[in-house]
Coordinates of C-alpha atoms in Angstrom, one line a residue:
Chain A
M1 CA 15.3 -15.5 -37.4
K2 CA 12.9 -13.1 -38.8
I3 CA 12.7 -9.5 -37.5
G4 CA 9.6 -7.5 -38.4
I5 CA 9.9 -3.8 -38.8
D6 CA 7.2 -1.2 -39.4
A7 CA 8.4 0.5 -42.6
M8 CA 5.9 3.3 -42.2
G9 CA 6.5 4.2 -38.6
G10 CA 8.4 7.4 -37.5
D11 CA 8.8 10.9 -38.8
F12 CA 11.3 9.8 -41.4
A13 CA 9.7 6.6 -42.7
P14 CA 9.9 4.9 -45.0
H15 CA 13.2 6.3 -46.3
E16 CA 15.2 6.2 -43.1
V17 CA 13.8 2.8 -42.2
L18 CA 15.1 1.3 -45.5
K19 CA 18.5 3.0 -45.0
G20 CA 18.7 1.5 -41.5
V21 CA 17.7 -1.9 -42.8
K22 CA 20.4 -1.8 -45.5
D23 CA 23.1 -0.7 -43.0
Y24 CA 22.0 -3.5 -40.6
L25 CA 22.0 -6.2 -43.3
Q26 CA 25.5 -5.2 -44.4
E27 CA 26.8 -5.9 -40.9
A28 CA 24.5 -8.8 -39.9
G29 CA 25.1 -10.8 -43.1
D30 CA 22.6 -13.7 -43.1
A31 CA 22.1 -13.8 -39.3
A32 CA 18.6 -12.5 -39.8
Q33 CA 15.9 -11.8 -42.3
V34 CA 14.1 -8.5 -42.1
V35 CA 10.3 -8.4 -42.7
L36 CA 9.3 -5.0 -43.9
I37 CA 5.7 -4.2 -43.0
G38 CA 3.9 -1.4 -44.9
D39 CA 2.4 -0.3 -48.2
E40 CA 3.7 -2.9 -50.7
E41 CA 3.4 -0.6 -53.7
K42 CA 5.3 2.3 -52.1
L43 CA 7.9 0.0 -50.6
N44 CA 8.5 -2.0 -53.8
A45 CA 9.0 1.3 -55.7
L46 CA 11.7 2.4 -53.2
L47 CA 13.2 -1.1 -52.9
A48 CA 13.7 -1.2 -56.6
G49 CA 16.6 1.3 -56.4
A50 CA 17.7 0.5 -52.8
D51 CA 20.2 -2.3 -53.5
L52 CA 19.2 -4.5 -50.6
P53 CA 20.2 -8.2 -50.7
Q54 CA 17.1 -9.9 -52.0
A55 CA 17.3 -13.0 -50.0
S56 CA 17.6 -11.0 -46.7
Y57 CA 14.2 -9.3 -46.7
S58 CA 10.6 -9.7 -47.6
V59 CA 7.6 -7.3 -47.7
V60 CA 4.3 -7.8 -45.9
H61 CA 1.5 -5.6 -47.2
A62 CA -0.1 -3.2 -44.7
P63 CA -2.0 -0.4 -46.6
Q64 CA -3.0 1.6 -43.5
V65 CA -0.9 3.8 -41.2
I66 CA -1.6 4.9 -37.7
D67 CA -0.6 8.6 -37.4
M68 CA 1.4 9.9 -34.5
H69 CA -1.5 11.7 -32.9
E70 CA -4.2 9.1 -33.2
H71 CA -5.8 7.6 -30.2
P72 CA -3.9 4.3 -29.7
T73 CA -6.8 1.9 -28.8
K74 CA -9.2 3.5 -31.3
A75 CA -6.7 3.5 -34.1
L76 CA -5.7 -0.2 -33.6
K77 CA -9.4 -1.1 -33.7
E78 CA -10.3 1.0 -36.7
K79 CA -7.1 0.2 -38.7
P80 CA -6.6 -3.5 -38.7
Q81 CA -4.5 -3.2 -41.9
S82 CA -2.1 -0.7 -40.4
S83 CA 1.5 -1.5 -40.3
I84 CA 1.5 -1.7 -36.5
A85 CA -1.6 -4.0 -36.3
V86 CA -0.2 -6.2 -39.1
G87 CA 3.2 -6.2 -37.4
F88 CA 1.8 -7.4 -34.1
G89 CA -0.4 -10.0 -35.9
A90 CA 2.7 -11.5 -37.7
L91 CA 4.6 -11.6 -34.4
A92 CA 1.7 -13.2 -32.4
K93 CA 1.3 -15.8 -35.1
G94 CA 5.0 -16.6 -35.1
H95 CA 5.6 -15.4 -38.7
T96 CA 8.3 -13.1 -37.2
D97 CA 10.4 -13.4 -34.0
A98 CA 10.5 -9.7 -33.1
F99 CA 8.7 -6.4 -34.0
I100 CA 10.1 -2.9 -34.2
S101 CA 8.4 0.4 -34.9
A102 CA 9.1 4.1 -34.5
G103 CA 5.4 4.9 -35.0
N104 CA 2.7 5.9 -32.6
T105 CA 4.2 4.9 -29.2
G106 CA 0.8 4.5 -27.5
A107 CA -0.4 2.1 -30.3
M108 CA 2.9 0.2 -29.9
L109 CA 2.3 -0.2 -26.1
V110 CA -1.4 -1.1 -26.5
G111 CA -0.5 -3.6 -29.2
A112 CA 2.3 -5.1 -27.1
L113 CA 0.1 -5.5 -24.1
Y114 CA -3.0 -6.9 -26.0
S115 CA -1.6 -8.8 -29.0
L116 CA 1.0 -10.7 -27.0
K117 CA 1.0 -12.7 -23.8
T118 CA 2.6 -11.4 -20.6
I119 CA 5.3 -13.7 -19.3
E120 CA 3.9 -16.0 -16.6
G121 CA 4.2 -14.3 -13.1
V122 CA 4.8 -10.8 -14.5
L123 CA 2.4 -8.3 -12.8
R124 CA 3.0 -5.6 -15.4
P125 CA 5.4 -5.3 -18.4
T126 CA 7.8 -2.3 -18.4
I127 CA 9.8 -0.1 -20.6
S128 CA 13.3 1.2 -19.9
T129 CA 15.9 3.6 -21.2
I130 CA 19.6 3.5 -21.4
I131 CA 21.3 6.1 -19.2
P132 CA 24.7 7.4 -20.1
K133 CA 27.1 7.7 -17.2
E134 CA 29.8 10.2 -16.5
A135 CA 32.6 7.8 -17.1
G136 CA 31.2 6.5 -20.4
Q137 CA 29.4 3.4 -19.2
T138 CA 25.7 2.9 -19.7
G139 CA 23.1 2.0 -17.2
L140 CA 19.4 1.2 -17.3
L141 CA 16.5 3.1 -15.9
L142 CA 13.0 1.6 -15.6
D143 CA 10.0 2.1 -15.7
V144 CA 10.0 5.1 -18.0
G145 CA 6.3 5.7 -18.5
L146 CA 4.4 2.5 -19.1
N147 CA 3.3 2.3 -15.4
S148 CA 2.7 5.8 -14.0
D149 CA 1.4 4.5 -10.7
C150 CA 3.2 1.5 -9.3
K151 CA 3.0 -1.0 -6.4
P152 CA 6.2 -2.1 -4.5
E153 CA 5.8 -5.6 -6.0
Q154 CA 5.9 -4.2 -9.5
L155 CA 9.1 -2.2 -8.8
N156 CA 10.6 -5.4 -7.4
Q157 CA 9.9 -7.2 -10.6
F158 CA 11.2 -4.3 -12.7
A159 CA 14.5 -4.8 -10.7
I160 CA 14.7 -8.4 -11.9
M161 CA 13.8 -7.6 -15.5
G162 CA 16.3 -4.7 -15.6
S163 CA 18.9 -6.9 -14.1
V164 CA 18.4 -9.7 -16.6
Y165 CA 18.5 -7.2 -19.5
A166 CA 21.6 -5.4 -18.2
Q167 CA 23.4 -8.7 -17.7
N168 CA 22.5 -10.2 -21.1
I169 CA 22.1 -7.2 -23.4
L170 CA 24.4 -4.6 -21.9
G171 CA 26.9 -7.2 -20.9
I172 CA 27.2 -6.0 -17.3
N173 CA 28.2 -8.8 -14.9
K174 CA 26.1 -8.9 -11.7
P175 CA 24.5 -5.6 -12.4
R176 CA 24.2 -3.3 -9.3
V177 CA 20.5 -2.5 -8.8
A178 CA 19.5 0.7 -6.9
L179 CA 16.2 2.2 -6.0
L180 CA 15.8 5.7 -7.3
N181 CA 15.0 7.7 -4.1
I182 CA 15.3 11.0 -2.4
G183 CA 17.7 10.0 0.4
E184 CA 20.5 7.5 0.9
E185 CA 19.4 5.5 3.9
E186 CA 16.7 2.8 4.2
G187 CA 13.4 4.4 5.4
K188 CA 13.8 7.5 3.2
G189 CA 11.5 8.4 0.4
N190 CA 7.8 8.4 -0.4
L191 CA 5.5 5.6 0.7
L192 CA 6.2 3.6 -2.5
A193 CA 10.0 3.8 -2.0
Q194 CA 9.8 3.0 1.7
A195 CA 7.7 -0.1 0.9
T196 CA 9.9 -1.2 -2.0
Y197 CA 13.3 -1.0 -0.3
P198 CA 12.8 -4.1 2.0
L199 CA 11.5 -6.1 -1.0
L200 CA 14.6 -5.3 -3.0
K201 CA 16.8 -6.0 0.0
E202 CA 15.3 -9.5 0.3
N203 CA 15.3 -10.2 -3.4
K204 CA 17.8 -13.0 -4.1
H205 CA 17.5 -12.5 -7.9
I206 CA 19.3 -9.2 -7.9
N207 CA 22.4 -7.5 -6.6
F208 CA 20.8 -4.7 -4.6
V209 CA 23.0 -1.8 -3.6
G210 CA 20.5 0.5 -1.9
N211 CA 19.1 3.9 -2.8
A212 CA 20.4 6.2 -5.5
E213 CA 19.4 9.9 -5.6
G214 CA 18.8 12.2 -8.5
R215 CA 22.5 13.2 -8.4
D216 CA 23.6 9.6 -8.8
I217 CA 21.7 9.0 -12.1
F218 CA 24.6 10.1 -14.3
I219 CA 27.4 8.7 -12.2
D220 CA 28.5 5.1 -11.7
K221 CA 26.7 4.2 -8.5
A222 CA 24.4 1.6 -10.0
D223 CA 23.8 -0.2 -13.3
V224 CA 20.0 -0.6 -13.0
L225 CA 17.8 2.1 -11.5
V226 CA 14.3 1.3 -10.5
C227 CA 11.4 3.8 -10.2
D228 CA 7.8 4.3 -11.0
G229 CA 7.0 5.3 -14.6
F230 CA 6.0 8.8 -13.7
T231 CA 9.4 9.7 -12.2
G232 CA 11.3 7.7 -14.8
N233 CA 9.5 9.4 -17.7
I234 CA 10.3 12.8 -16.3
V235 CA 14.0 11.8 -16.0
L236 CA 14.1 10.4 -19.5
K237 CA 12.5 13.4 -21.2
M238 CA 14.8 15.7 -19.2
A239 CA 17.9 13.8 -20.3
E240 CA 16.7 13.9 -23.9
S241 CA 16.0 17.6 -23.8
L242 CA 19.4 18.2 -22.5
F243 CA 21.0 16.7 -25.6
E244 CA 18.7 18.8 -27.8
I245 CA 19.6 22.0 -25.9
T246 CA 23.4 21.3 -26.2
E247 CA 22.8 20.7 -29.9
R248 CA 20.9 24.0 -30.3
K249 CA 23.5 25.9 -28.4
G250 CA 26.4 24.3 -30.3
I251 CA 28.0 22.9 -27.2
K252 CA 30.1 20.1 -28.4
H253 CA 31.6 17.5 -26.1
E254 CA 31.9 13.7 -26.3
Y255 CA 30.0 13.5 -23.0
F256 CA 26.9 15.0 -24.5
D257 CA 27.2 12.6 -27.5
L258 CA 26.3 9.9 -25.0
F259 CA 22.9 11.6 -24.6
N260 CA 22.1 11.2 -28.3
F261 CA 19.5 8.5 -27.9
E262 CA 19.7 7.6 -31.5
N263 CA 22.8 5.7 -30.5
Y264 CA 20.8 3.3 -28.4
G265 CA 18.0 2.6 -30.8
G266 CA 14.7 2.1 -29.1
T267 CA 13.3 0.7 -25.9
P268 CA 12.2 -2.9 -25.6
V269 CA 9.0 -3.8 -23.8
L270 CA 10.1 -6.2 -21.1
G271 CA 7.7 -8.7 -19.5
I272 CA 5.9 -9.8 -22.7
N273 CA 6.7 -13.1 -24.4
K274 CA 8.2 -11.8 -27.6
P275 CA 10.7 -9.0 -28.3
V276 CA 9.0 -5.7 -29.2
I277 CA 11.1 -2.6 -29.6
I278 CA 9.6 0.9 -29.6
G279 CA 11.6 3.6 -31.4
H280 CA 11.5 7.4 -31.0
G281 CA 9.4 9.2 -33.6
I282 CA 12.5 11.1 -34.8
S283 CA 14.5 7.9 -35.4
K284 CA 16.8 7.9 -38.4
A285 CA 18.8 5.2 -40.2
K286 CA 21.2 4.8 -37.3
A287 CA 18.4 4.3 -34.8
F288 CA 16.7 1.7 -37.0
K289 CA 19.9 -0.1 -37.6
N290 CA 20.6 -0.2 -33.8
M291 CA 17.0 -1.4 -33.1
L292 CA 17.4 -4.3 -35.6
A293 CA 20.7 -5.2 -34.0
L294 CA 19.1 -5.1 -30.5
A295 CA 16.2 -7.3 -31.7
Q296 CA 18.7 -9.8 -33.1
K297 CA 20.6 -9.8 -29.7
M298 CA 17.4 -10.3 -27.7
I299 CA 16.5 -13.3 -29.9
E300 CA 20.0 -14.8 -29.8
K301 CA 20.3 -14.4 -26.0
D302 CA 16.7 -15.7 -25.6
I303 CA 15.9 -12.9 -23.2
M304 CA 12.3 -13.8 -22.9
Q305 CA 13.2 -17.3 -21.7
K306 CA 15.7 -15.9 -19.2
L307 CA 13.1 -13.4 -17.9
A308 CA 10.6 -16.2 -17.5
A309 CA 13.0 -18.3 -15.6
E310 CA 13.8 -15.5 -13.1
L311 CA 10.1 -14.5 -12.7
K312 CA 8.5 -17.9 -12.4
P313 CA 5.9 -17.6 -9.7
Chain B
M1 CA 15.1 44.8 9.6
K2 CA 17.1 42.1 11.3
I3 CA 18.2 39.0 9.4
G4 CA 19.4 36.1 11.5
I5 CA 22.1 33.9 10.0
D6 CA 23.6 30.6 11.3
A7 CA 27.3 31.5 11.3
M8 CA 28.2 27.8 12.0
G9 CA 26.1 26.2 9.3
G10 CA 27.6 24.7 6.1
D11 CA 30.8 23.0 5.1
F12 CA 32.6 26.3 4.9
A13 CA 31.3 28.0 8.0
P14 CA 32.1 30.3 9.7
H15 CA 34.7 31.8 7.3
E16 CA 32.5 31.8 4.2
V17 CA 29.5 33.0 6.1
L18 CA 31.4 36.0 7.4
K19 CA 32.7 36.8 3.9
G20 CA 29.2 36.6 2.5
V21 CA 27.9 38.9 5.3
K22 CA 30.6 41.4 4.5
D23 CA 29.9 41.3 0.8
Y24 CA 26.2 41.7 1.4
L25 CA 26.5 44.6 3.8
Q26 CA 28.7 46.4 1.3
E27 CA 25.9 46.4 -1.2
A28 CA 22.9 46.6 1.2
G29 CA 24.2 49.6 3.2
D30 CA 22.0 50.2 6.2
A31 CA 18.9 48.4 4.8
A32 CA 19.4 45.5 7.1
Q33 CA 21.2 44.4 10.3
V34 CA 22.7 41.0 10.3
V35 CA 22.4 38.9 13.4
L36 CA 25.2 36.3 13.5
I37 CA 24.3 33.2 15.5
G38 CA 27.0 30.9 16.7
D39 CA 29.9 30.5 19.1
E40 CA 30.6 34.0 20.4
E41 CA 34.2 33.5 21.3
K42 CA 35.1 32.0 17.9
L43 CA 33.1 34.6 16.0
N44 CA 34.5 37.5 17.9
A45 CA 38.0 36.3 17.2
L46 CA 37.2 36.2 13.5
L47 CA 35.3 39.4 13.5
A48 CA 38.2 41.3 15.0
G49 CA 40.0 41.2 11.7
A50 CA 37.0 41.0 9.4
D51 CA 36.5 44.7 8.9
L52 CA 32.7 44.6 9.1
P53 CA 30.7 47.8 9.8
Q54 CA 30.1 47.5 13.5
A55 CA 26.6 49.1 13.5
S56 CA 25.4 46.6 10.9
Y57 CA 25.8 43.4 12.8
S58 CA 25.4 41.7 16.2
V59 CA 26.3 38.3 17.6
V60 CA 24.0 36.0 19.4
H61 CA 25.8 33.2 21.3
A62 CA 25.0 29.6 20.4
P63 CA 27.7 27.3 21.7
Q64 CA 26.4 24.1 20.1
V65 CA 26.4 23.0 16.5
I66 CA 24.1 20.4 14.8
D67 CA 26.3 18.4 12.5
M68 CA 25.3 17.6 8.9
H69 CA 24.6 13.9 9.6
E70 CA 22.7 14.2 12.9
H71 CA 19.1 13.1 13.1
P72 CA 17.1 16.4 12.8
T73 CA 14.4 15.9 15.5
K74 CA 16.8 14.3 18.0
A75 CA 19.5 16.9 17.4
L76 CA 17.1 19.9 17.9
K77 CA 15.9 18.4 21.1
E78 CA 19.3 17.5 22.5
K79 CA 21.0 20.7 21.4
P80 CA 18.8 23.6 22.4
Q81 CA 21.9 25.9 22.4
S82 CA 22.7 25.0 18.8
S83 CA 22.9 27.8 16.2
I84 CA 19.9 26.4 14.4
A85 CA 17.7 26.1 17.6
V86 CA 18.8 29.5 18.8
G87 CA 18.2 31.0 15.3
F88 CA 14.6 29.7 15.2
G89 CA 14.1 30.8 18.8
A90 CA 15.1 34.4 17.9
L91 CA 12.9 34.4 14.8
A92 CA 9.9 33.0 16.7
K93 CA 10.2 35.6 19.4
G94 CA 10.5 38.4 16.8
H95 CA 14.1 39.3 17.7
T96 CA 14.9 38.7 14.0
D97 CA 12.7 39.0 10.9
A98 CA 14.3 36.1 8.9
F99 CA 16.6 33.1 9.5
I100 CA 19.2 31.7 7.1
S101 CA 21.3 28.5 7.5
A102 CA 23.3 26.2 5.3
G103 CA 23.5 23.7 8.1
N104 CA 21.7 20.4 8.6
T105 CA 18.8 20.6 6.1
G106 CA 16.6 18.2 8.0
A107 CA 17.0 20.2 11.2
M108 CA 16.2 23.4 9.3
L109 CA 13.0 21.9 8.0
V110 CA 11.9 20.4 11.3
G111 CA 12.7 23.8 13.0
A112 CA 10.7 25.7 10.4
L113 CA 7.7 23.4 10.7
Y114 CA 7.7 23.3 14.5
S115 CA 9.1 26.6 15.8
L116 CA 7.0 28.7 13.5
K117 CA 3.3 28.8 12.6
T118 CA 2.0 27.7 9.3
I119 CA 0.1 30.5 7.4
E120 CA -3.6 30.1 8.0
G121 CA -5.2 27.9 5.4
V122 CA -1.9 26.2 4.3
L123 CA -2.1 22.4 4.3
R124 CA 1.6 21.9 4.1
P125 CA 4.6 24.3 3.7
T126 CA 6.8 23.7 0.6
I127 CA 10.3 24.2 -0.6
S128 CA 11.2 25.2 -4.2
T129 CA 14.2 25.6 -6.4
I130 CA 15.1 28.0 -9.2
I131 CA 15.2 26.3 -12.6
P132 CA 17.5 27.9 -15.2
K133 CA 15.9 28.1 -18.7
E134 CA 17.5 27.6 -22.1
A135 CA 17.0 31.3 -23.0
G136 CA 18.4 32.6 -19.7
Q137 CA 15.3 33.1 -17.7
T138 CA 14.6 31.5 -14.4
G139 CA 11.6 29.5 -13.4
L140 CA 10.5 27.9 -10.2
L141 CA 10.0 24.2 -9.4
L142 CA 8.1 23.1 -6.3
D143 CA 7.9 21.0 -4.1
V144 CA 11.5 19.7 -4.2
G145 CA 11.5 17.3 -1.3
L146 CA 9.6 18.5 1.8
N147 CA 6.5 16.6 0.8
S148 CA 7.4 13.3 -0.8
D149 CA 3.7 12.1 -1.0
C150 CA 1.2 14.8 -1.9
K151 CA -2.5 15.2 -2.3
P152 CA -4.0 17.2 -5.2
E153 CA -5.1 20.0 -2.8
Q154 CA -1.5 20.4 -1.7
L155 CA -0.2 20.7 -5.3
N156 CA -3.0 23.2 -5.9
Q157 CA -1.6 25.4 -3.0
F158 CA 2.0 24.9 -4.1
A159 CA 0.8 26.5 -7.4
I160 CA -0.5 29.5 -5.6
M161 CA 2.6 29.8 -3.4
G162 CA 5.0 29.4 -6.3
S163 CA 3.0 32.0 -8.3
V164 CA 3.2 34.6 -5.5
Y165 CA 6.9 34.0 -5.1
A166 CA 7.6 34.2 -8.9
Q167 CA 5.6 37.4 -9.2
N168 CA 7.1 39.2 -6.2
I169 CA 10.6 37.8 -5.9
L170 CA 11.5 36.7 -9.4
G171 CA 9.6 39.7 -10.9
I172 CA 7.6 37.6 -13.4
N173 CA 4.3 39.2 -14.3
K174 CA 1.4 36.8 -14.2
P175 CA 3.6 33.7 -13.9
R176 CA 2.5 30.8 -16.1
V177 CA 1.9 27.8 -13.9
A178 CA 2.2 24.3 -15.3
L179 CA 1.7 20.8 -13.8
L180 CA 4.8 18.6 -14.3
N181 CA 3.4 15.6 -16.0
I182 CA 4.1 12.8 -18.4
G183 CA 1.9 13.9 -21.3
E184 CA 0.5 17.0 -22.7
E185 CA -3.2 16.6 -22.6
E186 CA -5.6 16.8 -19.6
G187 CA -6.2 13.2 -18.3
K188 CA -2.6 12.1 -18.8
G189 CA -0.3 11.2 -15.9
N190 CA -0.4 9.3 -12.7
L191 CA -3.4 9.4 -10.3
L192 CA -2.1 12.4 -8.5
A193 CA -1.5 14.4 -11.7
Q194 CA -4.9 13.4 -13.1
A195 CA -6.7 14.6 -10.0
T196 CA -4.6 17.8 -9.7
Y197 CA -5.2 19.1 -13.3
P198 CA -8.9 20.0 -12.8
L199 CA -8.1 21.8 -9.5
L200 CA -5.4 23.9 -11.2
K201 CA -7.7 24.6 -14.2
E202 CA -10.3 26.0 -11.9
N203 CA -7.9 27.9 -9.6
K204 CA -8.6 31.6 -10.1
H205 CA -5.4 32.6 -8.2
I206 CA -3.1 31.4 -10.9
N207 CA -2.4 31.6 -14.6
F208 CA -2.6 27.8 -15.4
V209 CA -1.1 26.8 -18.8
G210 CA -1.6 23.0 -18.6
N211 CA 0.9 20.2 -18.4
A212 CA 4.6 20.4 -18.8
E213 CA 6.8 17.3 -19.5
G214 CA 10.3 16.5 -18.5
R215 CA 11.5 18.0 -21.7
D216 CA 9.9 21.3 -20.9
I217 CA 11.7 21.8 -17.6
F218 CA 14.6 23.7 -19.1
I219 CA 12.7 25.5 -21.8
D220 CA 10.4 28.5 -21.5
K221 CA 7.0 26.8 -21.4
A222 CA 6.1 27.8 -17.9
D223 CA 7.4 29.9 -15.0
V224 CA 6.2 27.8 -12.2
L225 CA 6.3 24.0 -12.3
V226 CA 4.3 22.1 -9.7
C227 CA 4.9 18.5 -8.7
D228 CA 5.2 16.2 -5.6
G229 CA 8.4 16.5 -3.6
F230 CA 9.7 13.0 -4.7
T231 CA 9.7 14.0 -8.4
G232 CA 10.9 17.5 -7.7
N233 CA 13.8 16.4 -5.5
I234 CA 15.0 13.9 -8.2
V235 CA 14.8 16.7 -10.8
L236 CA 16.7 19.1 -8.6
K237 CA 19.5 16.8 -7.7
M238 CA 19.8 15.7 -11.3
A239 CA 20.2 19.3 -12.4
E240 CA 22.7 20.0 -9.6
S241 CA 24.8 17.0 -10.6
L242 CA 24.8 18.1 -14.2
F243 CA 26.6 21.3 -13.2
E244 CA 29.1 19.3 -11.2
I245 CA 29.7 16.9 -14.1
T246 CA 30.3 19.8 -16.5
E247 CA 32.7 21.3 -14.0
R248 CA 34.6 18.1 -13.6
K249 CA 34.8 17.6 -17.3
G250 CA 35.9 21.2 -17.9
I251 CA 32.9 21.8 -20.2
K252 CA 32.7 25.6 -20.1
H253 CA 29.6 27.4 -21.4
E254 CA 27.5 30.2 -20.1
Y255 CA 24.4 28.0 -20.2
F256 CA 25.9 25.7 -17.6
D257 CA 26.8 28.6 -15.4
L258 CA 23.1 29.0 -15.0
F259 CA 23.1 25.7 -13.2
N260 CA 25.5 26.9 -10.6
F261 CA 23.1 26.9 -7.7
E262 CA 25.4 29.1 -5.7
N263 CA 24.0 32.0 -7.9
Y264 CA 20.6 31.5 -6.4
G265 CA 21.5 31.3 -2.8
G266 CA 19.1 29.0 -0.9
T267 CA 15.6 27.9 -1.0
P268 CA 12.9 29.6 1.1
V269 CA 10.4 27.5 3.0
L270 CA 7.0 28.8 1.8
G271 CA 3.8 28.6 3.8
I272 CA 5.2 29.4 7.2
N273 CA 4.7 32.9 8.7
K274 CA 8.3 34.1 8.7
P275 CA 11.0 34.0 6.1
V276 CA 13.3 31.0 6.5
I277 CA 16.0 30.2 3.9
I278 CA 17.8 26.9 3.7
G279 CA 21.2 26.9 2.0
H280 CA 23.1 24.1 0.4
G281 CA 25.8 22.6 2.6
I282 CA 28.5 23.6 0.1
S283 CA 27.5 27.3 0.2
K284 CA 30.3 29.8 -0.1
A285 CA 30.4 33.5 0.4
K286 CA 28.4 34.2 -2.8
A287 CA 25.6 31.9 -1.8
F288 CA 25.4 33.5 1.7
K289 CA 25.4 37.0 0.2
N290 CA 22.6 36.0 -2.1
M291 CA 20.6 34.4 0.6
L292 CA 20.8 37.5 2.7
A293 CA 19.7 39.6 -0.3
L294 CA 16.8 37.2 -0.8
A295 CA 15.8 37.4 2.9
Q296 CA 15.8 41.2 2.6
K297 CA 13.6 41.1 -0.5
M298 CA 11.2 38.7 1.1
I299 CA 10.8 41.0 4.1
E300 CA 10.5 44.2 1.9
K301 CA 7.9 42.6 -0.4
D302 CA 6.1 41.2 2.6
I303 CA 5.8 37.9 0.9
M304 CA 4.2 36.1 4.0
Q305 CA 1.4 38.7 4.0
K306 CA 0.8 38.2 0.3
L307 CA 0.8 34.5 0.6
A308 CA -1.7 34.7 3.5
A309 CA -4.0 36.9 1.4
E310 CA -4.0 34.4 -1.5
L311 CA -4.4 31.4 0.7
K312 CA -7.0 32.6 3.1
P313 CA -9.5 29.8 3.6

């Protein structure tokens, strides 16, 4: 398998990307080949002293870079030689089997939605985040910002996608799916939650356990939490900021280490027909290494095929 | 002034209510008289040994209690002699100047909305929560659950109400008001946020500073955060659970003490014509004392009149 990675994406690219690739290859052996996408001259200069196993990587030239604050659609159009545009091109043509970038998140989302095909039957792709639980387990929250306004049918599909992902990637058997809501009983919540509940209850593809409230997010009530992307993004950013605050205040505890999102790598875009993983702008070697391992796992488990099977119209 | 308090409301009533009243009266002196609402026989038996200054309190008999899990509307109808129903009756008739309860939250909300008048011009009353900030300040988040689906005009009024409250009760001069959103720039967010932003920008009653994201909730970007009640309730419950988790894990730090919601007492219902404060079910003496002090401050500052002046149609 070939995993494409944007060598120029992220605040600490390309150095930390290359360090992450090296660490990944040391563990992965010859399970995968990494395709570094970026400025060939710059990369080759760095690779000369990087001591990477030559047979395990290749470089694809992409002389342009989309900056963090560029307008996604405009930048993708005006920079066809950017690492993100070239990365998606390689993936769409089948030259690679997955694509990873910690660059401009908007450009990654636009690229994923427009360069690749949506899985048949999927209304809208989604992005998720890993949620650390009090007892040390991890759960999944989705959507976390790709779909800020949602329809009940979309949340119902997110539940399936989250469930397949939790089962195959997080290794959770029969993941418990809950609707993030503001009350425990059926009938509670805003109009969206009220209309979504009966769909989830009837959904035979998932193990629905009812509503979960804000206070249940960090405890072990459910494995997959479903919500609209507005709510999910607020929850995600709040959880991330919490880790940063404890770091700044020097509050050390293994519980807060679980909130270090670098441990989880990036977030995959679910619902498209190829694995795409979006990293945080502040990703360092560890995050890149974990994203590469995640891409490998998604390919090995053939997640896209499993999603397609569950979502077939 | 006379402050009515539900002596039977909350998991630790009536004992902790009476302790809170005693602590409050010790500090407040003769600034206020407390009207204890509940079962007269039970209360008198407890009061006999409670050593409260006789001139500073009275008891109003209410033989029924609405339990925590009763259906609010049904319970209020079927239990007209409950402490909550009697408490609202006394407030509506002007026998008291404020009403506090840590009992059934739903019944408190229904009572507030139907026993009292909405301030002229207010589309929907709202409830808020105090949000502790990284540097030790406190901000206000609203709505936190009374209005799970909102219109832009409602959020625009919540901004005014939150601003008046922050200025007068929290003592923040020209409070900075932000829209809780999932992006920094104007135009970001779900349909509600997109439509609300221009209203807030044009609103001359507030000091609007733009969007705040989930990561800004706990830092000092704004003093008043405005959102729909679905999002706000999730944020509130998440913050509350965080305190509980750190308690359970024995993680001690002054920062997390700020998350002890007992310090803030309860949440006032804003937009109705009399002060009503809803306490958490787990309120203990400290919370009751703080709610009494808050009621006193709301009466002294004549918050309802100030809200009416800003919201006049």
